[in-house]
């Protein structure tokens, strides 16, 4: 595992988006964004094949997840972006996802997506994010149940400007018993030491590529606080990010830290040794078996993963996950 962290092929085209596993909750938080439309605005999946569902629908935008590595049997948070063929973001669509077997049968859906903002308050936006015109500003998120292991296709239907169109899709293999991957909800992650300002004599540039460095996220060593207080740990490299969402993600973690009144440790862990891609991954990334970046985990006071986000997520999503482990909901 000594190569730049890779994205799924379609995400290389898109350069941004996000996917994540289930947070283990089936509740609908009252303060999260509403779905972009009602389910009745989209074709019914009942008794249809994928071909029948898409029949007559003109080709629409590209549906681009950043990865598919965290999807499992059960309820999943699926984040994605929509792009035009010339790689421009589409953020004015109502969109729903559908799942099918690899042969196009067993269509399920529609699972209507909501649009989560990646923007932060001005005081939390880094120069890294502000200077990147291609950084993502929002992410579509749908809660998608995957009923069984095996090959599964996820595709979408969008309503844009009064027109109903089909999106591209992607196929993935859902494991029956996930193993060897990133720490999952309910698991205790491997114990790791994370570098702090004191461990690098105050030189934040050695352990943070954000400009300016998020020094408030560099105070705690994970190994010294795990099991003592809730933790938010984000693995991201704002300067060297392959997915172009690490900058916004660290900004979001920084804002969540400032807005959290409970005693929670917030930690930013860079990806590459000496912040150089050609030197391979830091030991912490290897220990947690992260195949992509960025990843953010909310760990409860008992040291178990309560929520995890692969790729992009909003401040609201993270703050709702933090509330769960600080018992404020």
Tab-separated table of C-alpha atoms in Angstrom:
chain	number	residue	atom	x	y	z
A	1	UNK	CA	0.000	0.000	0.000
A	2	UNK	CA	2.644	2.530	-1.084
A	3	UNK	CA	0.991	4.587	-3.769
A	4	UNK	CA	-1.176	7.715	-3.854
A	5	UNK	CA	-4.615	6.997	-2.437
A	6	UNK	CA	-6.820	6.281	-5.420
A	7	UNK	CA	-10.386	7.198	-6.233
A	8	UNK	CA	-12.952	5.181	-8.097
A	9	UNK	CA	-12.549	5.843	-11.870
A	10	UNK	CA	-15.720	7.892	-12.152
A	11	UNK	CA	-14.631	10.079	-9.253
A	12	UNK	CA	-11.328	10.821	-10.935
A	13	UNK	CA	-13.417	12.458	-13.619
A	14	UNK	CA	-15.514	14.284	-11.081
A	15	UNK	CA	-12.755	15.307	-8.682
A	16	UNK	CA	-15.198	15.642	-5.799
A	17	UNK	CA	-18.063	14.067	-3.866
A	18	UNK	CA	-18.359	11.694	-0.935
A	19	UNK	CA	-19.682	8.387	0.281
A	20	UNK	CA	-20.018	6.921	3.714
A	21	UNK	CA	-21.267	3.976	5.659
A	22	UNK	CA	-24.296	3.930	7.879
A	23	UNK	CA	-24.143	5.909	11.091
A	24	UNK	CA	-26.208	3.222	12.762
A	25	UNK	CA	-29.231	5.485	13.232
A	26	UNK	CA	-32.622	5.255	11.589
A	27	UNK	CA	-33.958	8.506	13.087
A	28	UNK	CA	-34.640	11.527	10.918
A	29	UNK	CA	-32.928	14.519	12.588
A	30	UNK	CA	-35.367	17.434	12.496
A	31	UNK	CA	-32.719	20.003	11.582
A	32	UNK	CA	-31.192	18.314	8.565
A	33	UNK	CA	-32.012	19.498	5.011
A	34	UNK	CA	-35.239	18.292	3.481
A	35	UNK	CA	-35.135	15.896	0.486
A	36	UNK	CA	-34.827	17.666	-2.854
A	37	UNK	CA	-38.302	16.394	-3.835
A	38	UNK	CA	-40.926	13.886	-2.780
A	39	UNK	CA	-40.623	10.270	-3.832
A	40	UNK	CA	-43.715	10.674	-6.006
A	41	UNK	CA	-41.744	13.030	-8.262
A	42	UNK	CA	-39.700	10.082	-9.538
A	43	UNK	CA	-40.556	6.911	-11.464
A	44	UNK	CA	-41.816	4.002	-9.386
A	45	UNK	CA	-39.499	1.000	-9.232
A	46	UNK	CA	-42.313	-1.476	-8.670
A	47	UNK	CA	-42.056	-4.456	-10.988
A	48	UNK	CA	-39.514	-2.783	-13.257
A	49	UNK	CA	-36.122	-3.692	-14.612
A	50	UNK	CA	-33.399	-1.078	-14.856
A	51	UNK	CA	-33.977	-0.801	-18.616
A	52	UNK	CA	-37.697	-0.245	-18.087
A	53	UNK	CA	-37.034	2.360	-15.404
A	54	UNK	CA	-34.749	4.351	-17.682
A	55	UNK	CA	-36.709	3.829	-20.904
A	56	UNK	CA	-37.465	7.094	-22.653
A	57	UNK	CA	-35.445	9.217	-20.235
A	58	UNK	CA	-32.834	11.402	-21.942
A	59	UNK	CA	-29.222	11.223	-20.808
A	60	UNK	CA	-28.534	13.586	-17.945
A	61	UNK	CA	-25.618	14.432	-15.662
A	62	UNK	CA	-22.810	12.208	-14.482
A	63	UNK	CA	-23.380	10.785	-11.014
A	64	UNK	CA	-19.996	10.717	-9.320
A	65	UNK	CA	-19.305	9.103	-5.924
A	66	UNK	CA	-15.818	9.630	-4.590
A	67	UNK	CA	-15.545	5.968	-3.585
A	68	UNK	CA	-17.688	2.951	-2.842
A	69	UNK	CA	-15.435	1.310	-0.274
A	70	UNK	CA	-17.670	1.866	2.760
A	71	UNK	CA	-21.002	0.578	1.414
A	72	UNK	CA	-22.360	-2.511	3.151
A	73	UNK	CA	-25.473	-4.601	3.570
A	74	UNK	CA	-27.960	-2.447	5.451
A	75	UNK	CA	-28.661	1.263	5.494
A	76	UNK	CA	-25.937	3.402	3.922
A	77	UNK	CA	-25.216	7.082	3.636
A	78	UNK	CA	-24.366	7.617	-0.026
A	79	UNK	CA	-22.912	10.987	-0.934
A	80	UNK	CA	-22.324	12.027	-4.521
A	81	UNK	CA	-21.980	14.934	-6.914
A	82	UNK	CA	-23.664	15.556	-10.256
A	83	UNK	CA	-21.601	16.889	-13.144
A	84	UNK	CA	-22.169	17.990	-16.699
A	85	UNK	CA	-19.951	16.322	-19.328
A	86	UNK	CA	-17.640	19.352	-19.176
A	87	UNK	CA	-17.191	18.793	-15.423
A	88	UNK	CA	-19.366	21.590	-14.076
A	89	UNK	CA	-21.222	20.971	-10.834
A	90	UNK	CA	-24.988	20.514	-11.018
A	91	UNK	CA	-26.509	21.728	-7.750
A	92	UNK	CA	-30.035	22.690	-8.826
A	93	UNK	CA	-31.405	19.188	-9.360
A	94	UNK	CA	-33.920	17.074	-7.515
A	95	UNK	CA	-32.407	13.610	-7.584
A	96	UNK	CA	-33.156	10.105	-6.350
A	97	UNK	CA	-31.080	6.928	-6.339
A	98	UNK	CA	-32.145	3.396	-7.227
A	99	UNK	CA	-30.448	0.063	-6.588
A	100	UNK	CA	-30.631	-3.005	-8.823
A	101	UNK	CA	-29.003	-6.368	-9.159
A	102	UNK	CA	-26.122	-6.521	-11.610
A	103	UNK	CA	-28.433	-7.921	-14.299
A	104	UNK	CA	-30.857	-5.013	-13.993
A	105	UNK	CA	-33.564	-6.842	-12.058
A	106	UNK	CA	-34.797	-6.197	-8.536
A	107	UNK	CA	-35.008	-2.422	-8.855
A	108	UNK	CA	-35.534	-0.630	-5.532
A	109	UNK	CA	-36.129	3.046	-4.857
A	110	UNK	CA	-36.510	5.921	-5.282
A	111	UNK	CA	-34.269	7.052	-2.417
A	112	UNK	CA	-34.517	10.815	-2.622
A	113	UNK	CA	-31.323	12.756	-1.919
A	114	UNK	CA	-30.934	15.923	0.089
A	115	UNK	CA	-28.377	18.629	-0.667
A	116	UNK	CA	-25.887	19.199	2.164
A	117	UNK	CA	-23.819	22.395	2.113
A	118	UNK	CA	-20.035	22.194	2.528
A	119	UNK	CA	-19.701	25.910	3.142
A	120	UNK	CA	-18.497	27.198	6.504
A	121	UNK	CA	-18.589	30.561	8.211
A	122	UNK	CA	-15.956	32.965	6.814
A	123	UNK	CA	-13.692	32.718	9.860
A	124	UNK	CA	-13.324	28.967	9.346
A	125	UNK	CA	-12.610	28.931	5.618
A	126	UNK	CA	-8.934	28.236	4.963
A	127	UNK	CA	-6.828	29.848	2.276
A	128	UNK	CA	-6.426	26.318	0.927
A	129	UNK	CA	-10.156	26.080	0.215
A	130	UNK	CA	-10.692	29.695	-0.819
A	131	UNK	CA	-7.907	29.525	-3.420
A	132	UNK	CA	-9.258	26.345	-5.047
A	133	UNK	CA	-11.994	27.270	-7.566
A	134	UNK	CA	-12.726	23.579	-8.092
A	135	UNK	CA	-13.452	22.755	-4.459
A	136	UNK	CA	-16.892	21.335	-3.788
A	137	UNK	CA	-19.529	23.582	-2.213
A	138	UNK	CA	-22.204	20.956	-1.579
A	139	UNK	CA	-22.838	17.232	-1.701
A	140	UNK	CA	-25.973	15.235	-2.438
A	141	UNK	CA	-26.701	12.624	0.221
A	142	UNK	CA	-29.212	9.769	0.079
A	143	UNK	CA	-29.948	7.068	2.638
A	144	UNK	CA	-29.833	3.863	0.623
A	145	UNK	CA	-30.663	0.391	1.969
A	146	UNK	CA	-28.732	-2.443	0.351
A	147	UNK	CA	-30.609	-5.686	1.073
A	148	UNK	CA	-27.997	-8.328	0.319
A	149	UNK	CA	-24.388	-8.985	-0.543
A	150	UNK	CA	-23.182	-9.373	-4.104
A	151	UNK	CA	-23.002	-7.213	-7.204
A	152	UNK	CA	-25.198	-4.135	-6.927
A	153	UNK	CA	-25.765	-1.241	-9.310
A	154	UNK	CA	-26.599	2.250	-8.042
A	155	UNK	CA	-28.003	4.735	-10.509
A	156	UNK	CA	-30.117	7.862	-10.405
A	157	UNK	CA	-32.948	9.858	-11.922
A	158	UNK	CA	-32.880	13.663	-11.746
A	159	UNK	CA	-35.369	16.450	-12.340
A	160	UNK	CA	-33.632	19.519	-13.771
A	161	UNK	CA	-35.501	22.530	-15.085
A	162	UNK	CA	-38.738	20.602	-15.366
A	163	UNK	CA	-37.137	17.710	-17.299
A	164	UNK	CA	-36.750	14.179	-15.954
A	165	UNK	CA	-33.428	12.669	-16.991
A	166	UNK	CA	-31.330	9.650	-16.138
A	167	UNK	CA	-27.867	9.822	-14.600
A	168	UNK	CA	-24.913	7.544	-14.994
A	169	UNK	CA	-24.514	4.725	-12.492
A	170	UNK	CA	-21.877	2.477	-10.999
A	171	UNK	CA	-21.558	-1.176	-10.047
A	172	UNK	CA	-19.974	-2.455	-6.877
A	173	UNK	CA	-19.593	-5.708	-5.004
A	174	UNK	CA	-21.115	-5.611	-1.536
A	175	UNK	CA	-19.257	-7.959	0.848
A	176	UNK	CA	-21.209	-10.431	2.945
A	177	UNK	CA	-18.853	-9.974	5.880
A	178	UNK	CA	-16.729	-6.816	5.594
A	179	UNK	CA	-13.235	-7.245	6.966
A	180	UNK	CA	-9.832	-5.678	6.642
A	181	UNK	CA	-11.202	-2.224	5.892
A	182	UNK	CA	-11.555	1.006	7.857
A	183	UNK	CA	-13.010	0.789	11.377
A	184	UNK	CA	-16.779	0.358	11.193
A	185	UNK	CA	-19.553	1.678	13.410
A	186	UNK	CA	-19.485	-0.177	16.738
A	187	UNK	CA	-15.848	-1.246	16.423
A	188	UNK	CA	-12.835	-0.103	18.436
A	189	UNK	CA	-10.224	1.244	15.985
A	190	UNK	CA	-6.558	0.296	16.301
A	191	UNK	CA	-4.696	2.351	18.882
A	192	UNK	CA	-2.581	5.010	17.178
A	193	UNK	CA	-0.470	7.920	18.296
A	194	UNK	CA	-1.216	11.085	16.339
A	195	UNK	CA	1.384	13.856	16.120
A	196	UNK	CA	0.759	17.039	18.065
A	197	UNK	CA	2.257	20.507	18.095
A	198	UNK	CA	4.375	19.550	21.082
A	199	UNK	CA	5.768	16.503	19.269
A	200	UNK	CA	7.065	18.711	16.416
A	201	UNK	CA	8.328	21.573	18.596
A	202	UNK	CA	5.441	23.777	17.535
A	203	UNK	CA	6.130	23.554	13.781
A	204	UNK	CA	2.575	22.901	12.558
A	205	UNK	CA	3.677	22.754	8.912
A	206	UNK	CA	5.252	19.360	9.571
A	207	UNK	CA	1.892	17.804	10.450
A	208	UNK	CA	-0.674	20.009	8.702
A	209	UNK	CA	-0.810	21.076	5.040
A	210	UNK	CA	-3.755	23.412	5.614
A	211	UNK	CA	-3.091	27.131	5.162
A	212	UNK	CA	-3.229	28.398	7.819
A	213	UNK	CA	-2.665	25.272	9.926
A	214	UNK	CA	-5.635	24.214	12.057
A	215	UNK	CA	-3.626	24.292	15.278
A	216	UNK	CA	-6.710	23.637	17.425
A	217	UNK	CA	-6.871	20.188	15.795
A	218	UNK	CA	-3.255	19.397	16.643
A	219	UNK	CA	-3.373	19.454	20.435
A	220	UNK	CA	-4.403	15.899	21.319
A	221	UNK	CA	-2.714	12.556	20.729
A	222	UNK	CA	-5.446	10.042	19.896
A	223	UNK	CA	-3.850	7.333	22.064
A	224	UNK	CA	-3.907	9.592	25.117
A	225	UNK	CA	-7.560	10.664	24.881
A	226	UNK	CA	-9.341	7.600	23.485
A	227	UNK	CA	-11.617	6.022	26.077
A	228	UNK	CA	-11.576	9.217	28.144
A	229	UNK	CA	-13.684	11.556	26.034
A	230	UNK	CA	-15.449	11.552	22.640
A	231	UNK	CA	-13.152	12.126	19.670
A	232	UNK	CA	-13.552	13.516	16.167
A	233	UNK	CA	-10.578	12.447	14.060
A	234	UNK	CA	-10.245	13.418	10.419
A	235	UNK	CA	-7.689	11.889	8.060
A	236	UNK	CA	-7.176	14.454	5.327
A	237	UNK	CA	-4.484	16.298	3.415
A	238	UNK	CA	-5.759	19.714	2.289
A	239	UNK	CA	-2.768	20.457	0.057
A	240	UNK	CA	-2.287	17.033	-1.547
A	241	UNK	CA	-5.861	15.729	-1.660
A	242	UNK	CA	-6.687	13.473	-4.611
A	243	UNK	CA	-10.450	14.092	-4.214
A	244	UNK	CA	-10.299	17.894	-3.789
A	245	UNK	CA	-12.567	17.807	-0.728
A	246	UNK	CA	-9.978	17.556	2.068
A	247	UNK	CA	-9.742	21.340	2.394
A	248	UNK	CA	-13.489	21.825	2.927
A	249	UNK	CA	-13.633	18.800	5.248
A	250	UNK	CA	-10.950	20.146	7.603
A	251	UNK	CA	-12.666	23.556	7.560
A	252	UNK	CA	-15.916	21.835	8.578
A	253	UNK	CA	-14.191	19.980	11.423
A	254	UNK	CA	-12.672	23.267	12.590
A	255	UNK	CA	-16.092	24.957	12.654
A	256	UNK	CA	-17.668	21.994	14.464
A	257	UNK	CA	-14.905	22.194	17.076
A	258	UNK	CA	-15.618	25.858	17.697
A	259	UNK	CA	-19.359	25.254	17.964
A	260	UNK	CA	-19.142	22.232	20.284
A	261	UNK	CA	-19.464	23.126	23.960
A	262	UNK	CA	-18.929	19.588	25.272
A	263	UNK	CA	-15.509	18.137	26.101
A	264	UNK	CA	-14.582	16.533	22.772
A	265	UNK	CA	-11.121	15.990	21.301
A	266	UNK	CA	-10.771	17.136	17.692
A	267	UNK	CA	-7.808	15.726	15.769
A	268	UNK	CA	-6.497	16.271	12.237
A	269	UNK	CA	-4.205	13.543	10.906
A	270	UNK	CA	-2.298	14.111	7.650
A	271	UNK	CA	-1.992	11.341	5.043
A	272	UNK	CA	1.581	11.235	3.666
A	273	UNK	CA	4.947	10.893	5.369
A	274	UNK	CA	6.663	14.295	5.553
A	275	UNK	CA	3.674	15.577	3.554
A	276	UNK	CA	5.159	14.141	0.367
A	277	UNK	CA	3.144	11.734	-1.778
A	278	UNK	CA	6.216	9.830	-2.949
A	279	UNK	CA	7.109	8.937	0.641
A	280	UNK	CA	3.981	6.848	1.153
A	281	UNK	CA	1.336	6.810	3.820
A	282	UNK	CA	1.820	7.718	7.424
A	283	UNK	CA	1.612	4.750	9.773
A	284	UNK	CA	-1.712	5.960	11.187
A	285	UNK	CA	-3.363	5.715	7.747
A	286	UNK	CA	-2.041	2.196	7.255
A	287	UNK	CA	-3.146	1.133	10.747
A	288	UNK	CA	-6.753	2.168	10.065
A	289	UNK	CA	-6.726	0.585	6.564
A	290	UNK	CA	-7.943	3.695	4.778
A	291	UNK	CA	-8.184	3.113	1.000
A	292	UNK	CA	-9.223	6.688	0.153
A	293	UNK	CA	-9.195	10.176	1.597
A	294	UNK	CA	-10.598	12.001	3.412
A	295	UNK	CA	-12.126	9.943	6.221
A	296	UNK	CA	-13.637	11.339	9.422
A	297	UNK	CA	-14.652	9.283	12.442
A	298	UNK	CA	-16.676	10.178	15.527
A	299	UNK	CA	-15.546	7.944	18.398
A	300	UNK	CA	-17.574	7.716	21.599
A	301	UNK	CA	-16.250	7.887	25.161
A	302	UNK	CA	-15.920	4.090	25.237
A	303	UNK	CA	-13.567	4.187	22.261
A	304	UNK	CA	-16.003	2.789	19.690
A	305	UNK	CA	-16.870	4.312	16.319
A	306	UNK	CA	-20.258	6.008	16.503
A	307	UNK	CA	-20.250	7.498	12.998
A	308	UNK	CA	-17.913	7.598	10.036
A	309	UNK	CA	-17.832	9.706	6.902
A	310	UNK	CA	-15.902	8.829	3.784
A	311	UNK	CA	-15.411	11.849	1.558
A	312	UNK	CA	-17.451	15.022	1.854
A	313	UNK	CA	-20.030	15.828	4.520
A	314	UNK	CA	-21.639	18.962	5.913
A	315	UNK	CA	-21.123	20.760	9.199
A	316	UNK	CA	-24.680	19.815	10.106
A	317	UNK	CA	-24.033	16.116	9.533
A	318	UNK	CA	-20.925	16.188	11.701
A	319	UNK	CA	-22.544	18.219	14.465
A	320	UNK	CA	-25.510	15.837	14.594
A	321	UNK	CA	-23.071	12.916	14.931
A	322	UNK	CA	-21.241	14.730	17.735
A	323	UNK	CA	-24.511	15.386	19.569
A	324	UNK	CA	-25.142	11.650	19.553
A	325	UNK	CA	-21.964	10.907	21.525
A	326	UNK	CA	-22.321	13.877	23.870
A	327	UNK	CA	-25.905	12.874	24.725
A	328	UNK	CA	-27.445	16.148	23.666
A	329	UNK	CA	-30.158	14.662	21.464
